[in-house]
Amino acid sequence: MSAFLTRIGDRLNPVLVKEVRQALNGRLFRIGYGLSLLAALCIAMVMVMSSEQPDGAQLSVAMFGCMGVSLFAFIPFWSFLSMGGEWDENTHDLLVLSNLSPRRIVLGKLGAALVQSLVSFLAFLPFFVFAFLLRGVNLPTLLMLLGAALVVSPCAALVAIGISSLTTNRFLRVLLMVGVIAGLIVLAIGAVTFVGYLLFTGFFTPAASEQLLVLAVILTVALVVGGFFGEVACVRLAHAEENRSTGLRVLALAGLAGMVAWTAYGVSQGADLDFVSGMAIAAQWLLLLPCAHFAIETEPLGRRVARQVPRNRLLALLATPLLPGGGRGLLFWFACEALVLGGATLVATQVHGATGAWSRAPIMITGPAGTAPTVLAPPTIGLSGALDAWWNDGLWSVLATGLFCAFYLAVPTLIVRRTTSPMRRLRARLSVLLLFAGGIALPALVLFLQSGPRHLPGWSDPWEHAFNPFWLLDEAWNDAPFDVAPLGTFTLLVVATIALLLLLPRARRGLAEVAAASAERRARERKGDAPPAS
Amino acid sequence: MSAALEVEGITRRFGDHVAVRDVAFTVEPGRIVGFIGPNGAGKTTTMRVCSTLDLPDAGDVRIAGESILDEPRLARQRLGFMPDSYGAYAATSVSEYLDFFARAYGLRGERRREALRHVTEFTSLDELLDKPMAALSKGMKQRLCLAKTLLHDPSVLILDEPAAGLDPRARVELRELVKALAQQGKAILISSHILTELSEMCDGVVVIERGKVLANGSVDSITRQLKPHVQTYVRALGQDGALERTLKEQPGVDSVRPHKGGFVFTADGDETAVARVLAALVAAGVAVVEFAPESVNLEDVFLELTRGKVQ
């Protein structure tokens, strides 16, 4: 038994062992853990003593509040400090030089957060059992919420780890810490409020599919966002010559696939076209930030990555958008846009099929008694009819969002296309946000200073201009592109076309580089040069 | 003998500033090479590139044959890097710290215990295993850091300022440890500002200033390059005038100057020319009491080569 335990101990992630040891010995865990348990005990005693018939649901919510402080605030915050400490305590270099891969380091820290969550959970379990015995709480609901909390807490820890790894500068990390603390407080309060709402409504009933859906969406978002930030931390720990982009791109794609899946599920449950176009637009905005990051990466493939490009031409072509490099980041964005537009169109045609607005069946008009029914031609013809309806009822909004994204991507990527300076790249990435805000505010200011409210078609207010996505999307939501805002639409089309034309050569160069690397690998292997060992 | 550490013309820029420019040198197994230069010369940048912690803009480094660009993971397995800033974990004892890194280097079971036993004995840390890291002195911390660096038995060691802040005894101990490691066949690149320490342990030196290598080789060979003529110190019993006159009369003797109660002169040619001068002095009846080659140490070489300029 002892030998077995030793073997298990040998195979445990060393970061997990160290982090758990440090966490359990650390002040933050002891104080957070002790205070939340003490608060739970006091609240439970007060609630039991002050009422003849204490309510189990109320006690559960109170206990969840106490546990939430540990799970959603203290533990993720500890993870933030732990990751930042690797740089602050000068252990980062020693750690990355060891045999531990970046993923193992991040998983070790995640595991430590999970162990702490479990310790907290086990400490609070008797309180929840007590609350259940008091009645008034639905057991499946309680179990599901506790399970969800155990998923969301490590995801929050992953987000904290990812954010903490963003900078090596201590001052900037302090600024990030303030943001993380604020975010964790909002998360803890939001989680307890949500749990309170669900527990008081006794949500886990056959009629409560909407609440279940909300919970499932929250878990999906938590897993995707947590995974993304975890990958960000891995990238920050990886050697500069390693592939630091493909993992993030795959996760961004996974997030997109998750959104498509939820859209398809929503449609199967009777959601309308607005839901489809809303999800497509949300997906595009959410993808803009990671795509801006990819599009501003250093252009050439590293030596090591170039050696790993698939030798097969087709595989190399398919892998191109997932490989590092700014041009390939643009290709990735093009591919995502194609997936969003294609997926949304596919789902939208299903919506039409389901609601009967688009039907292949002929219409039968029954005549007076004794006469034969009149058969009319189908009101819409196949796919084109469905696309026509989709174009007028959402597709234009989705397309317009894509054009906005092209504009936001084009300017920063053109600025940095020749620079290798990480600082300039960071500035370019941040400029996407500035471009968004400036694109809305500056034309509005100019229009206002020029002549106050204008009365040209589509320009009746300073805020109503082509670079304000809120306005144009609102206009486009239920109308064809040139019906309401012709000038705005025209301007956006022209600007976005120029942006796309400027982006295309970069994307083409990115593709050509992969093709060359693939050809080089084929030539190398023909000469008998062995492929790399790892 | 093939080099264990090969630095192949690395260049590293930070924006417009070139920190290291086309630096190239090698370190063979079993040899200790001192890496010296003024502050801001590019020593730490070069060492960080060699240790795979930074990426060169041009050039490559091979650690035991593995390129840091093509196979950084394999290169790291063969490398032990001791940074100038010591990294410690809070609330951790010496044994926990070493155990963590032994696990991090993939050592398991008996192999890990053996490695821990070996490095703690080698660095004389076996008495301090239960001590919290926060309670260690500077010398003990340096020894602990060296022990951590040796855990996975690397063939190349890069030590950045390991003697900084150590007292004389700790410096001597560290010097002996480094020498013992070289005897085990490890290639060692070591930087330090304490040149007397380096001169006593190094087989060769690389002198760097403003990101460029100024000299590379053994101290003797660099000295010969810098000062091709032999300098000799001579002192006689109360015959300074006769001594100076006789020296100046000798063919091939140049730059006779007073020094520490005697004279230092430069003789063209090798040691035969110096012997001829001594014979002439004796023949002239000068009572020579001291006659020795003027020693040139690493400090002289360093001061001769560098101008103390930073970039």
PDB file of C-alpha atoms in Angstrom, chain A residues 68-241:
ATOM      1  CA  GLY A  68     -19.441  31.714  -2.489  1.00  0.00           C
ATOM      2  CA  VAL A  69     -17.014  34.123  -0.821  1.00  0.00           C
ATOM      3  CA  SER A  70     -14.458  31.317  -0.655  1.00  0.00           C
ATOM      4  CA  LEU A  71     -15.284  29.705  -3.990  1.00  0.00           C
ATOM      5  CA  PHE A  72     -15.727  32.750  -6.182  1.00  0.00           C
ATOM      6  CA  ALA A  73     -13.551  35.344  -4.461  1.00  0.00           C
ATOM      7  CA  PHE A  74     -10.774  34.011  -2.212  1.00  0.00           C
ATOM      8  CA  ILE A  75      -9.750  30.936  -4.212  1.00  0.00           C
ATOM      9  CA  PRO A  76      -9.578  32.615  -7.668  1.00  0.00           C
ATOM     10  CA  PHE A  77      -7.808  35.574  -6.063  1.00  0.00           C
ATOM     11  CA  TRP A  78      -5.282  33.217  -4.519  1.00  0.00           C
ATOM     12  CA  SER A  79      -4.724  31.719  -7.982  1.00  0.00           C
ATOM     13  CA  PHE A  80      -4.127  35.231  -9.339  1.00  0.00           C
ATOM     14  CA  LEU A  81      -1.511  35.891  -6.652  1.00  0.00           C
ATOM     15  CA  SER A  82       0.085  32.487  -7.152  1.00  0.00           C
ATOM     16  CA  MET A  83       0.591  33.034 -10.888  1.00  0.00           C
ATOM     17  CA  GLY A  84       1.840  36.601 -10.448  1.00  0.00           C
ATOM     18  CA  GLY A  85       4.161  35.390  -7.683  1.00  0.00           C
ATOM     19  CA  GLU A  86       6.116  33.323 -10.205  1.00  0.00           C
ATOM     20  CA  TRP A  87       7.352  36.590 -11.713  1.00  0.00           C
ATOM     21  CA  ASP A  88       7.420  38.660  -8.545  1.00  0.00           C
ATOM     22  CA  GLU A  89       9.437  36.043  -6.602  1.00  0.00           C
ATOM     23  CA  ASN A  90      11.775  35.332  -9.557  1.00  0.00           C
ATOM     24  CA  THR A  91      10.726  31.681  -9.765  1.00  0.00           C
ATOM     25  CA  HIS A  92       9.267  31.933 -13.262  1.00  0.00           C
ATOM     26  CA  ASP A  93      12.609  31.308 -14.988  1.00  0.00           C
ATOM     27  CA  LEU A  94      13.407  28.335 -12.774  1.00  0.00           C
ATOM     28  CA  LEU A  95       9.961  26.858 -13.393  1.00  0.00           C
ATOM     29  CA  VAL A  96       9.908  27.152 -17.177  1.00  0.00           C
ATOM     30  CA  LEU A  97      13.436  25.739 -17.435  1.00  0.00           C
ATOM     31  CA  SER A  98      12.295  22.523 -15.778  1.00  0.00           C
ATOM     32  CA  ASN A  99      10.676  19.634 -17.645  1.00  0.00           C
ATOM     33  CA  LEU A 100       7.206  20.939 -16.790  1.00  0.00           C
ATOM     34  CA  SER A 101       5.264  22.011 -19.849  1.00  0.00           C
ATOM     35  CA  PRO A 102       3.311  25.289 -19.613  1.00  0.00           C
ATOM     36  CA  ARG A 103       0.068  23.294 -19.709  1.00  0.00           C
ATOM     37  CA  ARG A 104       1.180  21.173 -16.742  1.00  0.00           C
ATOM     38  CA  ILE A 105       2.083  24.277 -14.775  1.00  0.00           C
ATOM     39  CA  VAL A 106      -1.328  25.830 -15.435  1.00  0.00           C
ATOM     40  CA  LEU A 107      -3.107  22.539 -14.741  1.00  0.00           C
ATOM     41  CA  GLY A 108      -1.218  22.275 -11.452  1.00  0.00           C
ATOM     42  CA  LYS A 109      -2.436  25.702 -10.410  1.00  0.00           C
ATOM     43  CA  LEU A 110      -5.957  24.857 -11.583  1.00  0.00           C
ATOM     44  CA  GLY A 111      -5.809  21.595  -9.623  1.00  0.00           C
ATOM     45  CA  ALA A 112      -4.771  23.492  -6.512  1.00  0.00           C
ATOM     46  CA  ALA A 113      -7.797  25.789  -6.922  1.00  0.00           C
ATOM     47  CA  LEU A 114     -10.010  22.739  -7.361  1.00  0.00           C
ATOM     48  CA  VAL A 115      -8.622  21.089  -4.217  1.00  0.00           C
ATOM     49  CA  GLN A 116      -9.267  24.267  -2.230  1.00  0.00           C
ATOM     50  CA  SER A 117     -12.798  24.447  -3.648  1.00  0.00           C
ATOM     51  CA  LEU A 118     -13.390  20.839  -2.592  1.00  0.00           C
ATOM     52  CA  VAL A 119     -12.074  21.530   0.908  1.00  0.00           C
ATOM     53  CA  SER A 120     -14.451  24.488   1.200  1.00  0.00           C
ATOM     54  CA  PHE A 121     -17.285  22.472  -0.258  1.00  0.00           C
ATOM     55  CA  LEU A 122     -16.760  19.607   2.203  1.00  0.00           C
ATOM     56  CA  ALA A 123     -16.655  22.041   5.100  1.00  0.00           C
ATOM     57  CA  PHE A 124     -19.996  23.544   4.071  1.00  0.00           C
ATOM     58  CA  LEU A 125     -21.647  20.245   3.209  1.00  0.00           C
ATOM     59  CA  PRO A 126     -23.063  19.660   6.750  1.00  0.00           C
ATOM     60  CA  PHE A 127     -24.754  23.076   6.599  1.00  0.00           C
ATOM     61  CA  PHE A 128     -26.446  22.179   3.310  1.00  0.00           C
ATOM     62  CA  VAL A 129     -27.535  18.794   4.702  1.00  0.00           C
ATOM     63  CA  PHE A 130     -28.983  20.636   7.673  1.00  0.00           C
ATOM     64  CA  ALA A 131     -30.772  23.089   5.357  1.00  0.00           C
ATOM     65  CA  PHE A 132     -32.236  20.212   3.368  1.00  0.00           C
ATOM     66  CA  LEU A 133     -33.496  18.565   6.553  1.00  0.00           C
ATOM     67  CA  LEU A 134     -35.289  21.791   7.447  1.00  0.00           C
ATOM     68  CA  ARG A 135     -37.299  21.326   4.200  1.00  0.00           C
ATOM     69  CA  GLY A 136     -38.222  23.969   1.692  1.00  0.00           C
ATOM     70  CA  VAL A 137     -35.352  23.197  -0.638  1.00  0.00           C
ATOM     71  CA  ASN A 138     -35.452  21.033  -3.718  1.00  0.00           C
ATOM     72  CA  LEU A 139     -32.662  18.408  -3.519  1.00  0.00           C
ATOM     73  CA  PRO A 140     -31.933  18.101  -7.257  1.00  0.00           C
ATOM     74  CA  THR A 141     -31.825  21.901  -7.470  1.00  0.00           C
ATOM     75  CA  LEU A 142     -29.413  22.123  -4.569  1.00  0.00           C
ATOM     76  CA  LEU A 143     -27.162  19.368  -5.932  1.00  0.00           C
ATOM     77  CA  MET A 144     -27.127  20.899  -9.384  1.00  0.00           C
ATOM     78  CA  LEU A 145     -26.247  24.335  -8.037  1.00  0.00           C
ATOM     79  CA  LEU A 146     -23.455  22.973  -5.863  1.00  0.00           C
ATOM     80  CA  GLY A 147     -22.092  21.025  -8.828  1.00  0.00           C
ATOM     81  CA  ALA A 148     -22.250  24.141 -11.004  1.00  0.00           C
ATOM     82  CA  ALA A 149     -20.429  26.112  -8.298  1.00  0.00           C
ATOM     83  CA  LEU A 150     -17.668  23.509  -8.297  1.00  0.00           C
ATOM     84  CA  VAL A 151     -17.296  24.004 -12.065  1.00  0.00           C
ATOM     85  CA  VAL A 152     -17.512  27.805 -12.095  1.00  0.00           C
ATOM     86  CA  SER A 153     -15.023  28.321  -9.234  1.00  0.00           C
ATOM     87  CA  PRO A 154     -12.036  26.649 -11.004  1.00  0.00           C
ATOM     88  CA  CYS A 155     -13.057  28.410 -14.233  1.00  0.00           C
ATOM     89  CA  ALA A 156     -12.893  31.736 -12.384  1.00  0.00           C
ATOM     90  CA  ALA A 157      -9.493  30.658 -11.042  1.00  0.00           C
ATOM     91  CA  LEU A 158      -8.348  29.938 -14.621  1.00  0.00           C
ATOM     92  CA  VAL A 159      -9.484  33.390 -15.726  1.00  0.00           C
ATOM     93  CA  ALA A 160      -7.560  34.903 -12.789  1.00  0.00           C
ATOM     94  CA  ILE A 161      -4.465  32.861 -13.694  1.00  0.00           C
ATOM     95  CA  GLY A 162      -4.697  33.976 -17.327  1.00  0.00           C
ATOM     96  CA  ILE A 163      -5.119  37.650 -16.411  1.00  0.00           C
ATOM     97  CA  SER A 164      -2.259  37.475 -13.923  1.00  0.00           C
ATOM     98  CA  SER A 165       0.054  36.074 -16.593  1.00  0.00           C
ATOM     99  CA  LEU A 166      -0.643  38.961 -18.983  1.00  0.00           C
ATOM    100  CA  THR A 167       2.150  41.150 -17.659  1.00  0.00           C
ATOM    101  CA  THR A 168       5.508  40.735 -15.971  1.00  0.00           C
ATOM    102  CA  ASN A 169       5.365  44.305 -14.733  1.00  0.00           C
ATOM    103  CA  ARG A 170       4.488  44.512 -11.054  1.00  0.00           C
ATOM    104  CA  PHE A 171       2.702  47.876 -11.318  1.00  0.00           C
ATOM    105  CA  LEU A 172       0.520  46.711 -14.201  1.00  0.00           C
ATOM    106  CA  ARG A 173      -0.275  43.556 -12.262  1.00  0.00           C
ATOM    107  CA  VAL A 174      -1.494  45.660  -9.357  1.00  0.00           C
ATOM    108  CA  LEU A 175      -3.839  47.444 -11.775  1.00  0.00           C
ATOM    109  CA  LEU A 176      -5.017  44.098 -13.106  1.00  0.00           C
ATOM    110  CA  MET A 177      -5.477  42.904  -9.535  1.00  0.00           C
ATOM    111  CA  VAL A 178      -7.895  45.750  -8.840  1.00  0.00           C
ATOM    112  CA  GLY A 179      -9.906  44.722 -11.895  1.00  0.00           C
ATOM    113  CA  VAL A 180      -9.834  41.059 -10.882  1.00  0.00           C
ATOM    114  CA  ILE A 181     -10.995  41.862  -7.338  1.00  0.00           C
ATOM    115  CA  ALA A 182     -13.880  43.922  -8.734  1.00  0.00           C
ATOM    116  CA  GLY A 183     -14.777  41.143 -11.172  1.00  0.00           C
ATOM    117  CA  LEU A 184     -14.681  38.472  -8.467  1.00  0.00           C
ATOM    118  CA  ILE A 185     -16.904  40.526  -6.167  1.00  0.00           C
ATOM    119  CA  VAL A 186     -19.418  40.935  -8.999  1.00  0.00           C
ATOM    120  CA  LEU A 187     -19.179  37.205  -9.731  1.00  0.00           C
ATOM    121  CA  ALA A 188     -19.747  36.238  -6.079  1.00  0.00           C
ATOM    122  CA  ILE A 189     -22.715  38.605  -5.675  1.00  0.00           C
ATOM    123  CA  GLY A 190     -24.181  37.575  -9.039  1.00  0.00           C
ATOM    124  CA  ALA A 191     -23.806  33.868  -8.270  1.00  0.00           C
ATOM    125  CA  VAL A 192     -25.483  34.157  -4.864  1.00  0.00           C
ATOM    126  CA  THR A 193     -28.310  36.275  -6.316  1.00  0.00           C
ATOM    127  CA  PHE A 194     -28.837  33.762  -9.105  1.00  0.00           C
ATOM    128  CA  VAL A 195     -28.807  30.855  -6.651  1.00  0.00           C
ATOM    129  CA  GLY A 196     -31.277  32.688  -4.407  1.00  0.00           C
ATOM    130  CA  TYR A 197     -33.620  33.257  -7.318  1.00  0.00           C
ATOM    131  CA  LEU A 198     -33.443  29.631  -8.415  1.00  0.00           C
ATOM    132  CA  LEU A 199     -33.778  28.160  -4.922  1.00  0.00           C
ATOM    133  CA  PHE A 200     -36.766  30.318  -4.014  1.00  0.00           C
ATOM    134  CA  THR A 201     -38.496  29.442  -7.292  1.00  0.00           C
ATOM    135  CA  GLY A 202     -37.656  25.727  -6.836  1.00  0.00           C
ATOM    136  CA  PHE A 203     -36.478  25.663 -10.395  1.00  0.00           C
ATOM    137  CA  PHE A 204     -35.701  22.005 -11.053  1.00  0.00           C
ATOM    138  CA  THR A 205     -39.161  21.002 -12.182  1.00  0.00           C
ATOM    139  CA  PRO A 206     -40.297  19.656 -15.541  1.00  0.00           C
ATOM    140  CA  ALA A 207     -41.671  23.110 -16.383  1.00  0.00           C
ATOM    141  CA  ALA A 208     -38.405  24.901 -15.696  1.00  0.00           C
ATOM    142  CA  SER A 209     -36.523  24.168 -18.910  1.00  0.00           C
ATOM    143  CA  GLU A 210     -35.647  27.843 -19.384  1.00  0.00           C
ATOM    144  CA  GLN A 211     -33.793  28.010 -16.081  1.00  0.00           C
ATOM    145  CA  LEU A 212     -31.996  24.788 -16.882  1.00  0.00           C
ATOM    146  CA  LEU A 213     -31.033  26.299 -20.215  1.00  0.00           C
ATOM    147  CA  VAL A 214     -29.691  29.398 -18.506  1.00  0.00           C
ATOM    148  CA  LEU A 215     -27.633  27.234 -16.150  1.00  0.00           C
ATOM    149  CA  ALA A 216     -26.290  25.198 -19.059  1.00  0.00           C
ATOM    150  CA  VAL A 217     -25.378  28.383 -20.945  1.00  0.00           C
ATOM    151  CA  ILE A 218     -23.584  29.741 -17.861  1.00  0.00           C
ATOM    152  CA  LEU A 219     -21.580  26.517 -17.568  1.00  0.00           C
ATOM    153  CA  THR A 220     -20.712  26.576 -21.287  1.00  0.00           C
ATOM    154  CA  VAL A 221     -19.566  30.177 -21.072  1.00  0.00           C
ATOM    155  CA  ALA A 222     -17.574  29.459 -17.887  1.00  0.00           C
ATOM    156  CA  LEU A 223     -15.808  26.482 -19.464  1.00  0.00           C
ATOM    157  CA  VAL A 224     -15.026  28.272 -22.744  1.00  0.00           C
ATOM    158  CA  VAL A 225     -13.866  31.499 -21.078  1.00  0.00           C
ATOM    159  CA  GLY A 226     -11.897  29.585 -18.421  1.00  0.00           C
ATOM    160  CA  GLY A 227     -10.305  27.394 -21.097  1.00  0.00           C
ATOM    161  CA  PHE A 228      -9.407  30.443 -23.162  1.00  0.00           C
ATOM    162  CA  PHE A 229      -7.715  32.226 -20.271  1.00  0.00           C
ATOM    163  CA  GLY A 230      -5.979  28.998 -19.240  1.00  0.00           C
ATOM    164  CA  GLU A 231      -4.567  28.784 -22.744  1.00  0.00           C
ATOM    165  CA  VAL A 232      -3.505  32.421 -22.505  1.00  0.00           C
ATOM    166  CA  ALA A 233      -1.488  31.526 -19.397  1.00  0.00           C
ATOM    167  CA  CYS A 234       0.058  28.545 -21.236  1.00  0.00           C
ATOM    168  CA  VAL A 235       1.041  30.856 -24.081  1.00  0.00           C
ATOM    169  CA  ARG A 236       2.659  33.293 -21.675  1.00  0.00           C
ATOM    170  CA  LEU A 237       4.724  30.486 -20.126  1.00  0.00           C
ATOM    171  CA  ALA A 238       5.736  28.876 -23.424  1.00  0.00           C
ATOM    172  CA  HIS A 239       9.097  29.353 -25.116  1.00  0.00           C
ATOM    173  CA  ALA A 240       8.961  32.078 -27.753  1.00  0.00           C
ATOM    174  CA  GLU A 241       9.911  29.637 -30.490  1.00  0.00           C
TER     175      GLU A 241
END
